[in-house]
């Protein structure tokens, strides 16, 4: 479970999206990643409480319905499904960018179609195959980042490479805060996208053998590793690549991690790193498709989507929900054909709204969950969020601030321009649905089926 969570988090948000964060914040992006880690820790603290109490495939969508309203459960689950569907398209677009670094003449949409067939096939084979597939993908990413950080430590210590790298790039080209604290904050949209995906632990809780112990253990190990990986990788990246030479949102052509080895002229390393970031993108596609499938499956089991999407094969795979969740790949193919240079940024911005909104809707139900749990006289929770409710409110406030600030970030206006109308359309869809269906709360029906 920990490796699946790391696989969900470590993807193009770090290997490609970090270029946009560095371009926005400069060397201060290191502080942005530390703040992102704090927010992820707070979100995981709140989510783990509810996941241990209610281990179900619907996860935070069910929690929103149980402790807020049926509208909340409806909107959260559909928003998460849509965001992850678009994120799959963004990952596929990133994979196409990596491949075009080798073969620039091949159109991006062709790579997207090829990778879509591979990932859909892996998910169709069942959750055991998915877990094994994702475990090894995640292992490649983790091993590479560890080697990358270790190599960077030798560079910073000036033990390898002549002339030594050192720390000059941390203060050159405008200083550590070239765009001030404002730049550091505006980079948070890209940074928090790197952490989105960690919530997969809660989604897998419904299929875990022992969620009471597996979920907290996976959360602890995963968050600690991510902090070390992200911050360490950013330190090395900033040390080697002058921040003002990193690509902007209108010119994303390669991973900045590949750029590191280009500048160092390490033979063959650029090709190895490009292969690794490619596998990272495929890993995230694999994980996102798993999440999308389980979320639309949860909606169908709850009566919010056609019942046929809630059916499973003899292997336990919701194959119809899987096929419906490939819609993001179709969107990515079209966007990549129309906007080859900016497709990744557009898709990232749209998916970001859903990711932040869902994290917000982890904190809000948590406020009601703890009060209800105590009032109903349940046994003490084995996992508890410290300093309740203040840390829950802090995480909520930070996420709302990040979401609003995307309006002033280059290339990120689609986050609000697409996200707010989406919530409006979903609300209208819910009103239509609620007038036609007067049933018991879907969480009760789903609980009876699980």
Coordinates of C-alpha atoms in Angstrom, one line a residue:
X1 CA 0.0 0.0 0.0
X2 CA 2.9 2.4 0.8
X3 CA 4.5 1.7 -2.6
X4 CA 1.2 2.2 -4.4
X5 CA 0.7 5.6 -2.6
X6 CA 4.2 6.7 -3.5
X7 CA 3.6 5.6 -7.1
X8 CA 0.4 7.7 -7.1
X9 CA 2.3 10.8 -5.8
X10 CA 5.6 10.6 -7.6
X11 CA 4.9 11.3 -11.2
X12 CA 4.9 14.2 -13.7
X13 CA 4.0 16.6 -10.9
X14 CA 7.6 16.1 -9.7
X15 CA 9.5 15.1 -12.8
X16 CA 7.9 17.6 -15.2
X17 CA 5.6 20.0 -13.1
X18 CA 8.5 20.9 -10.9
X19 CA 10.0 22.9 -13.8
X20 CA 6.9 25.2 -13.6
X21 CA 7.3 25.5 -9.9
X22 CA 11.0 26.4 -10.1
X23 CA 10.2 28.9 -12.9
X24 CA 7.7 30.6 -10.6
X25 CA 9.5 30.5 -7.2
X26 CA 13.2 30.2 -8.1
X27 CA 15.4 28.5 -5.4
X28 CA 12.6 29.2 -2.8
X29 CA 10.7 26.3 -4.4
X30 CA 12.4 24.2 -1.7
X31 CA 10.3 26.1 0.9
X32 CA 7.3 25.5 -1.3
X33 CA 7.8 21.8 -1.2
X34 CA 8.3 21.9 2.6
X35 CA 5.0 23.7 2.9
X36 CA 3.4 21.2 0.6
X37 CA 4.6 18.4 2.8
X38 CA 3.0 20.1 5.8
X39 CA -0.4 20.3 4.0
X40 CA -0.1 16.6 2.9
X41 CA 0.7 15.6 6.5
X42 CA -2.4 17.4 7.8
X43 CA -4.6 15.9 5.0
X44 CA -3.3 12.4 5.7
X45 CA -3.9 12.9 9.5
X46 CA -7.5 13.8 8.9
X47 CA -8.1 11.1 6.2
X48 CA -6.5 8.3 8.1
X49 CA -8.9 8.8 11.0
X50 CA -11.9 8.3 8.7
X51 CA -10.3 5.6 6.6
X52 CA -9.7 3.4 9.6
X53 CA -13.2 4.0 10.9
X54 CA -14.8 3.4 7.5
X55 CA -12.6 1.3 5.1
X56 CA -14.6 1.4 1.9
X57 CA -13.9 1.8 -1.8
X58 CA -15.8 5.1 -1.9
X59 CA -13.4 6.6 0.7
X60 CA -13.7 10.4 1.0
X61 CA -16.8 10.5 -1.1
X62 CA -18.5 8.3 1.4
X63 CA -17.2 10.4 4.3
X64 CA -18.6 13.5 2.7
X65 CA -22.0 12.0 2.3
X66 CA -22.1 10.5 5.8
X67 CA -21.0 13.6 7.7
X68 CA -22.1 16.5 5.4
X69 CA -24.8 15.8 2.8
X70 CA -25.7 13.6 -0.1
X71 CA -24.9 16.5 -2.4
X72 CA -21.4 16.5 -1.0
X73 CA -20.9 12.8 -1.6
X74 CA -22.2 13.2 -5.1
X75 CA -20.0 16.2 -6.0
X76 CA -16.8 14.9 -4.3
X77 CA -16.9 11.5 -6.0
X78 CA -17.7 12.8 -9.5
X79 CA -15.2 15.6 -9.1
X80 CA -12.5 13.2 -8.1
X81 CA -13.3 10.9 -10.9
X82 CA -13.2 13.7 -13.4
X83 CA -10.0 15.2 -12.0
X84 CA -8.2 11.8 -12.0
X85 CA -9.5 11.1 -15.5
X86 CA -8.0 14.3 -16.8
X87 CA -4.8 13.7 -14.8
X88 CA -4.5 10.4 -16.7
X89 CA -4.5 12.4 -19.9
X90 CA -1.9 14.8 -18.4
X91 CA 0.4 11.9 -17.5
X92 CA -0.1 10.4 -21.0
X93 CA 0.8 13.8 -22.5
X94 CA 3.9 14.0 -20.3
X95 CA 4.9 10.5 -21.5
X96 CA 4.5 11.7 -25.0
X97 CA 6.8 14.7 -24.3
X98 CA 9.5 12.3 -23.0
X99 CA 9.2 10.0 -26.0
X100 CA 9.4 13.0 -28.4
X101 CA 12.7 13.9 -26.8
X102 CA 14.0 10.7 -28.5
X103 CA 11.8 10.7 -31.5
X104 CA 10.6 14.3 -32.2
X105 CA 9.0 13.4 -35.5
X106 CA 6.3 11.1 -34.0
X107 CA 3.1 12.9 -33.1
X108 CA 2.2 13.1 -29.4
X109 CA -1.3 11.6 -29.9
X110 CA 0.2 8.4 -31.3
X111 CA 2.2 7.8 -28.1
X112 CA -0.9 8.6 -26.0
X113 CA -2.9 5.9 -27.8
X114 CA -0.1 3.3 -27.4
X115 CA 0.3 3.9 -23.6
X116 CA -3.4 3.9 -23.1
X117 CA -3.7 0.4 -24.5
X118 CA -0.9 -0.8 -22.1
X119 CA -2.3 0.8 -19.0
X120 CA -5.9 -0.2 -19.6
X121 CA -4.7 -3.8 -20.2
X122 CA -2.8 -3.9 -16.9
X123 CA -5.8 -2.6 -14.9
X124 CA -8.2 -5.1 -16.6
X125 CA -6.2 -8.0 -15.2
X126 CA -7.4 -7.5 -11.6
X127 CA -6.3 -5.7 -8.4
X128 CA -3.5 -8.3 -7.7
X129 CA -1.9 -7.6 -11.1
X130 CA -2.4 -3.9 -10.6
X131 CA -0.6 -4.0 -7.3
X132 CA 2.3 -6.0 -8.7
X133 CA 2.6 -3.7 -11.7
X134 CA 2.5 -0.6 -9.6
X135 CA 4.9 -1.9 -7.0
X136 CA 7.7 -2.4 -9.6
X137 CA 7.0 0.9 -11.3
X138 CA 7.1 2.7 -8.0
X139 CA 10.3 0.8 -7.1
X140 CA 12.0 2.2 -10.2
X141 CA 11.0 5.7 -9.3
X142 CA 12.1 5.4 -5.7
X143 CA 15.5 3.9 -6.6
X144 CA 16.2 6.5 -9.2
X145 CA 15.4 9.4 -6.8
X146 CA 17.6 7.9 -4.2
X147 CA 20.5 7.6 -6.6
X148 CA 19.8 11.1 -8.0
X149 CA 19.9 12.6 -4.4
X150 CA 23.0 10.6 -3.5
X151 CA 24.8 11.8 -6.7
X152 CA 23.7 15.3 -6.0
X153 CA 25.1 15.1 -2.5
X154 CA 28.5 14.2 -4.0
X155 CA 28.2 17.2 -6.4
X156 CA 27.4 19.6 -3.7
X157 CA 30.3 18.3 -1.6
X158 CA 32.4 18.8 -4.7
X159 CA 33.6 15.2 -4.5
X160 CA 32.7 14.4 -8.1
X161 CA 32.6 16.5 -11.3
X162 CA 35.1 19.3 -12.2
X163 CA 34.5 22.1 -11.5
X164 CA 32.5 21.3 -8.4
X165 CA 28.9 22.4 -8.4
X166 CA 28.6 23.7 -4.8
X167 CA 25.8 26.0 -3.7
X168 CA 26.3 29.0 -5.9
X169 CA 23.0 28.6 -7.8
X170 CA 21.0 29.0 -4.6
X171 CA 21.8 32.7 -4.3
X172 CA 22.8 33.6 -7.9
X173 CA 20.4 35.0 -10.5
X174 CA 18.4 37.2 -8.2
X175 CA 19.0 35.5 -4.9
X176 CA 17.2 32.7 -3.0
X177 CA 13.8 34.6 -3.3
X178 CA 14.0 36.2 -6.7
X179 CA 10.2 36.7 -6.8
X180 CA 9.8 37.2 -3.1
X181 CA 7.5 35.3 -0.8
X182 CA 4.7 35.9 -3.4
X183 CA 6.6 33.7 -6.0
X184 CA 7.1 31.0 -3.4
X185 CA 3.4 31.0 -2.6
X186 CA 2.3 31.1 -6.2
X187 CA 4.3 28.0 -6.9
X188 CA 2.2 26.1 -4.4
X189 CA -0.3 25.1 -7.1
X190 CA 2.3 23.1 -9.0
X191 CA 3.8 21.8 -5.8
X192 CA 0.6 20.5 -4.3
X193 CA -0.1 18.7 -7.5
X194 CA 3.1 16.7 -6.8
X195 CA 1.5 15.5 -3.5
X196 CA -1.9 14.8 -4.9
X197 CA -2.2 11.0 -5.3
X198 CA -1.2 10.2 -1.7
X199 CA -4.9 9.8 -0.9
X200 CA -4.9 6.5 -2.8
X201 CA -4.1 4.8 0.5
X202 CA -7.6 5.6 1.7
X203 CA -9.1 4.3 -1.6
X204 CA -7.2 1.0 -1.3
X205 CA -8.4 0.6 2.3
X206 CA -11.6 -1.1 1.1
X207 CA -9.4 -3.8 -0.5
X208 CA -6.8 -4.1 2.2
X209 CA -6.5 -7.3 4.3
X210 CA -6.1 -5.4 7.6
X211 CA -7.0 -1.7 7.1
X212 CA -6.8 -1.0 10.9
X213 CA -3.0 -1.5 10.8
X214 CA -2.2 -1.3 7.1
X215 CA -3.5 2.2 6.5
X216 CA -1.7 4.1 9.3
X217 CA 1.5 2.2 8.6
X218 CA 1.4 3.0 4.9
X219 CA 0.6 6.6 5.5
X220 CA 3.4 7.1 7.9
X221 CA 6.1 5.5 5.7
X222 CA 4.8 7.1 2.6
X223 CA 4.7 10.7 3.9
X224 CA 8.2 10.6 5.4
X225 CA 9.7 9.2 2.2
X226 CA 8.0 11.8 0.0
X227 CA 9.3 14.7 2.1
X228 CA 12.9 13.3 1.8
X229 CA 12.5 12.6 -1.9
X230 CA 10.9 15.8 -2.9
X231 CA 13.0 18.2 -0.9
X232 CA 16.2 16.3 -1.6
X233 CA 15.5 16.2 -5.3
X234 CA 14.7 20.0 -5.4
X235 CA 18.0 20.8 -3.6
X236 CA 20.0 18.9 -6.3
X237 CA 18.0 20.3 -9.2
X238 CA 18.4 23.9 -8.0
X239 CA 22.1 23.4 -7.4
X240 CA 22.8 22.1 -10.9
X241 CA 20.4 24.0 -13.1
X242 CA 20.2 27.8 -12.8
X243 CA 16.5 28.4 -12.0
X244 CA 16.2 31.1 -14.7
X245 CA 17.1 28.4 -17.3
X246 CA 14.2 26.2 -16.4
X247 CA 11.3 26.0 -18.9
X248 CA 8.2 28.2 -18.6
X249 CA 4.6 26.9 -18.9
X250 CA 4.6 27.8 -22.7
X251 CA 7.7 25.7 -23.5
X252 CA 7.7 22.4 -21.7
X253 CA 9.8 20.1 -23.8
X254 CA 11.7 17.8 -21.3
X255 CA 12.0 16.9 -17.7
X256 CA 14.3 19.2 -15.7
X257 CA 15.8 16.0 -14.2
X258 CA 17.0 15.2 -17.7
X259 CA 18.4 18.7 -18.0
X260 CA 20.6 18.1 -14.9
X261 CA 22.5 15.4 -16.7
X262 CA 22.7 17.4 -19.9
X263 CA 24.5 20.2 -18.1
X264 CA 26.8 17.8 -16.4
X265 CA 27.6 15.9 -19.6
X266 CA 27.4 12.5 -18.0
X267 CA 27.5 9.9 -20.8
X268 CA 24.3 8.0 -21.3
X269 CA 22.7 9.4 -18.1
X270 CA 20.2 11.7 -20.0
X271 CA 18.8 8.7 -21.8
X272 CA 18.5 6.6 -18.6
X273 CA 16.8 9.5 -16.7
X274 CA 14.4 10.1 -19.6
X275 CA 13.5 6.4 -19.5
X276 CA 12.9 6.6 -15.7
X277 CA 10.6 9.7 -15.9
X278 CA 8.8 7.9 -18.7
X279 CA 8.1 4.9 -16.4
X280 CA 7.1 7.4 -13.7
X281 CA 4.4 8.8 -16.0
X282 CA 3.2 5.3 -16.9
X283 CA 3.1 4.4 -13.2
X284 CA 1.0 7.5 -12.4
X285 CA -1.3 6.7 -15.3
X286 CA -1.7 3.2 -13.9
X287 CA -2.5 4.5 -10.4
X288 CA -4.9 7.2 -11.5
X289 CA -6.9 4.8 -13.7
X290 CA -7.2 2.5 -10.6
X291 CA -8.5 5.4 -8.6
X292 CA -11.0 6.5 -11.3
X293 CA -12.3 3.0 -11.7
X294 CA -13.0 2.6 -8.0
X295 CA -14.6 6.0 -7.7
X296 CA -17.1 5.5 -10.5
X297 CA -17.7 2.0 -9.2
X298 CA -18.5 3.5 -5.8
X299 CA -21.0 6.0 -7.5
X300 CA -22.7 3.1 -9.3
X301 CA -23.0 1.0 -6.1
X302 CA -24.4 4.1 -4.4
X303 CA -27.1 4.6 -7.1
X304 CA -25.5 7.8 -8.6
X305 CA -24.3 6.2 -11.8
X306 CA -25.7 3.4 -14.0
X307 CA -25.9 0.1 -12.1
X308 CA -23.9 -1.7 -14.9
X309 CA -20.8 0.3 -13.8
X310 CA -21.0 -1.4 -10.4
X311 CA -20.6 -4.9 -11.8
X312 CA -17.3 -6.8 -11.5
X313 CA -15.8 -9.7 -13.4
X314 CA -15.0 -13.1 -11.9
X315 CA -11.5 -11.6 -11.0
X316 CA -13.2 -8.8 -9.1
X317 CA -12.4 -6.1 -11.7
X318 CA -15.1 -3.5 -12.5
X319 CA -14.3 -3.6 -16.2
X320 CA -17.1 -1.4 -17.3
X321 CA -16.2 1.3 -14.8
X322 CA -12.6 0.9 -16.1
X323 CA -13.5 1.6 -19.7
X324 CA -15.6 4.6 -18.8
X325 CA -12.7 6.1 -16.8
X326 CA -10.5 6.2 -19.9
X327 CA -12.3 9.4 -21.1
X328 CA -9.4 11.5 -20.0
X329 CA -7.1 9.7 -22.4
X330 CA -9.5 10.7 -25.2
X331 CA -9.4 14.3 -24.1
X332 CA -5.6 14.3 -23.9
X333 CA -5.4 13.0 -27.4
X334 CA -7.5 15.8 -28.7
X335 CA -5.7 18.5 -26.6
X336 CA -2.3 17.2 -27.6
X337 CA -3.2 17.4 -31.3
X338 CA -4.6 21.0 -31.0
X339 CA -2.0 22.5 -28.5
X340 CA 1.2 20.4 -28.6
X341 CA 3.3 22.9 -26.7
X342 CA 0.9 23.7 -23.8
X343 CA -1.3 20.6 -23.6
X344 CA 0.4 19.4 -20.4
X345 CA -0.1 22.7 -18.6
X346 CA -3.8 23.0 -19.6
X347 CA -4.5 19.4 -18.4
X348 CA -2.6 19.9 -15.2
X349 CA -4.5 23.1 -14.4
X350 CA -7.9 21.4 -15.0
X351 CA -7.0 18.3 -12.9
X352 CA -5.6 20.5 -10.1
X353 CA -9.0 22.0 -9.3
X354 CA -10.4 18.6 -8.6
X355 CA -7.5 17.4 -6.6
X356 CA -7.5 20.5 -4.3
X357 CA -11.3 20.4 -4.0
X358 CA -11.2 16.8 -2.9
X359 CA -8.5 17.6 -0.3
X360 CA -10.7 20.4 1.0
X361 CA -13.6 18.0 1.2
X362 CA -11.4 15.8 3.4
X363 CA -10.9 18.5 6.0
X364 CA -14.5 19.7 6.1
X365 CA -16.1 16.3 6.8
X366 CA -13.4 15.6 9.4
X367 CA -14.6 18.4 11.5
X368 CA -18.0 16.8 11.7
X369 CA -16.7 13.2 11.9
X370 CA -14.7 13.7 15.1
X371 CA -17.7 15.3 16.9
X372 CA -20.1 12.6 15.7
X373 CA -17.7 9.8 16.6
X374 CA -17.4 11.1 20.2
X375 CA -21.1 11.9 20.5
X376 CA -22.1 8.4 19.4
X377 CA -19.9 6.8 22.0
X378 CA -17.6 4.7 19.7
X379 CA -14.4 3.2 20.9
X380 CA -11.3 5.5 20.9
X381 CA -9.8 5.9 17.4
X382 CA -6.5 4.0 16.9
X383 CA -5.4 6.9 14.7
X384 CA -6.1 10.5 15.8
X385 CA -5.4 13.9 14.2
X386 CA -3.4 16.0 16.8
X387 CA -4.6 19.4 17.9
X388 CA -8.1 18.9 16.6
X389 CA -9.8 21.1 15.3
X390 CA -7.0 23.7 14.8
X391 CA -4.8 21.7 12.5
X392 CA -7.8 20.6 10.4
X393 CA -8.8 24.3 10.0
X394 CA -5.2 25.3 9.1
X395 CA -5.0 22.7 6.3
X396 CA -8.4 23.8 5.1
X397 CA -7.4 27.5 5.0
X398 CA -4.1 26.8 3.2
X399 CA -5.8 24.8 0.5
X400 CA -8.4 27.4 -0.1
X401 CA -5.7 30.0 -0.4
X402 CA -3.7 27.9 -2.9
X403 CA -6.8 27.3 -5.1
X404 CA -7.6 31.1 -5.2
X405 CA -4.0 32.0 -6.0
X406 CA -4.0 29.9 -9.2
X407 CA -5.7 32.8 -10.9
X408 CA -2.4 34.8 -10.8
X409 CA -0.1 31.9 -12.0
X410 CA 1.0 31.8 -15.6
X411 CA -0.9 29.2 -17.5
X412 CA -3.1 28.1 -14.5
X413 CA -6.3 30.1 -15.0
X414 CA -8.0 27.0 -16.4
X415 CA -8.0 25.7 -12.8
X416 CA -10.8 28.1 -11.8
X417 CA -12.3 28.7 -15.3
X418 CA -13.0 25.0 -15.7
X419 CA -13.5 24.0 -12.0
X420 CA -16.1 26.4 -10.9
X421 CA -18.5 25.8 -13.8
X422 CA -17.9 22.1 -13.3
X423 CA -19.2 22.4 -9.7
X424 CA -22.2 24.3 -11.0
X425 CA -23.0 21.6 -13.6
X426 CA -22.7 18.9 -11.0
X427 CA -25.0 20.7 -8.7
X428 CA -27.6 20.9 -11.4
X429 CA -27.1 17.2 -12.2
X430 CA -27.6 16.4 -8.5
X431 CA -30.8 18.4 -8.3
X432 CA -32.1 16.5 -11.4
X433 CA -31.1 13.2 -10.0
X434 CA -32.6 13.9 -6.5
X435 CA -36.0 14.7 -8.0
X436 CA -36.1 11.5 -9.9
X437 CA -34.7 9.2 -7.1
X438 CA -36.0 9.3 -3.6
X439 CA -34.0 6.6 -2.0
X440 CA -32.1 5.8 1.2
X441 CA -28.6 7.3 1.5
X442 CA -26.3 5.6 -0.9
X443 CA -23.7 5.1 1.9
X444 CA -26.1 2.7 3.6
X445 CA -26.6 0.8 0.3
X446 CA -22.9 0.6 -0.4
X447 CA -22.1 -0.5 3.1
X448 CA -24.6 -3.4 2.8
X449 CA -22.9 -4.5 -0.5
X450 CA -19.3 -4.4 0.8

